[in-house]
Amino acid sequence: MHLSRERKALPERLKEAGCPGDYVYSPTLGGRMIVRMPNGEELTPGEAADRYNIPVM
């Protein structure tokens, strides 16, 4: 029997973990995708994952 589990995309896992930020494109950071928090703080996806205890690997 083969069991597999598909992993959800990081933006979806961040939302499920209660992250209030939005996953957006930032032209000021060289075109990177970032998580923009409601207070204006900008986090890399890895920083947001660390903050909300989400494994990225």
Short mmCIF file of C-alpha atoms in Angstrom, two decimals:
data_model
loop_
_atom_site.label_atom_id
_atom_site.label_comp_id
_atom_site.label_asym_id
_atom_site.label_seq_id
_atom_site.Cartn_x
_atom_site.Cartn_y
_atom_site.Cartn_z
CA MET A 1 0.00 0.00 0.00
CA HIS A 2 1.36 3.41 -0.93
CA LEU A 3 0.32 6.39 1.12
CA SER A 4 1.07 9.91 0.06
CA ARG A 5 0.16 13.24 1.46
CA GLU A 6 0.14 16.36 -0.61
CA ARG A 7 1.51 19.41 1.12
CA LYS A 8 -0.47 22.61 0.92
CA ALA A 9 1.17 25.77 -0.39
CA LEU A 10 2.91 27.96 2.19
CA PRO A 11 0.45 30.88 1.86
CA GLU A 12 -2.42 28.50 2.62
CA ARG A 13 -0.59 26.98 5.61
CA LEU A 14 0.18 30.49 6.95
CA LYS A 15 -3.52 31.44 6.80
CA GLU A 16 -4.52 28.19 8.53
CA ALA A 17 -1.98 28.92 11.29
CA GLY A 18 -3.59 32.31 11.94
CA CYS A 19 -1.13 34.56 10.14
CA PRO A 20 -3.02 37.82 9.45
CA GLY A 21 -0.65 38.98 6.71
CA ASP A 22 -1.11 38.91 2.95
CA TYR A 23 1.25 37.10 0.57
CA VAL A 24 2.17 39.81 -1.95
CA TYR A 25 4.72 40.73 -4.64
CA SER A 26 7.18 43.42 -3.54
CA PRO A 27 8.85 45.36 -6.35
CA THR A 28 10.97 47.25 -3.78
CA LEU A 29 12.59 43.98 -2.66
CA GLY A 30 13.67 42.88 -6.11
CA GLY A 31 10.41 41.22 -7.08
CA ARG A 32 10.27 38.82 -4.17
CA MET A 33 7.11 37.42 -2.68
CA ILE A 34 6.68 38.61 0.92
CA VAL A 35 4.16 38.45 3.73
CA ARG A 36 2.89 41.95 4.52
CA MET A 37 1.45 42.12 8.02
CA PRO A 38 -1.48 44.45 8.90
CA ASN A 39 0.92 46.78 10.77
CA GLY A 40 3.04 47.20 7.59
CA GLU A 41 5.82 44.86 8.66
CA GLU A 42 7.21 42.85 5.75
CA LEU A 43 8.46 39.32 6.34
CA THR A 44 10.01 36.77 4.03
CA PRO A 45 7.94 33.61 3.72
CA GLY A 46 10.56 31.82 5.85
CA GLU A 47 10.37 34.45 8.60
CA ALA A 48 6.58 34.20 8.66
CA ALA A 49 6.78 30.39 8.80
CA ASP A 50 9.19 30.61 11.75
CA ARG A 51 6.93 33.06 13.56
CA TYR A 52 3.89 30.79 13.15
CA ASN A 53 5.79 27.50 13.69
CA ILE A 54 5.24 26.10 10.21
CA PRO A 55 7.84 23.68 8.85
CA VAL A 56 8.99 24.71 5.38
CA MET A 57 10.85 21.53 4.47
#
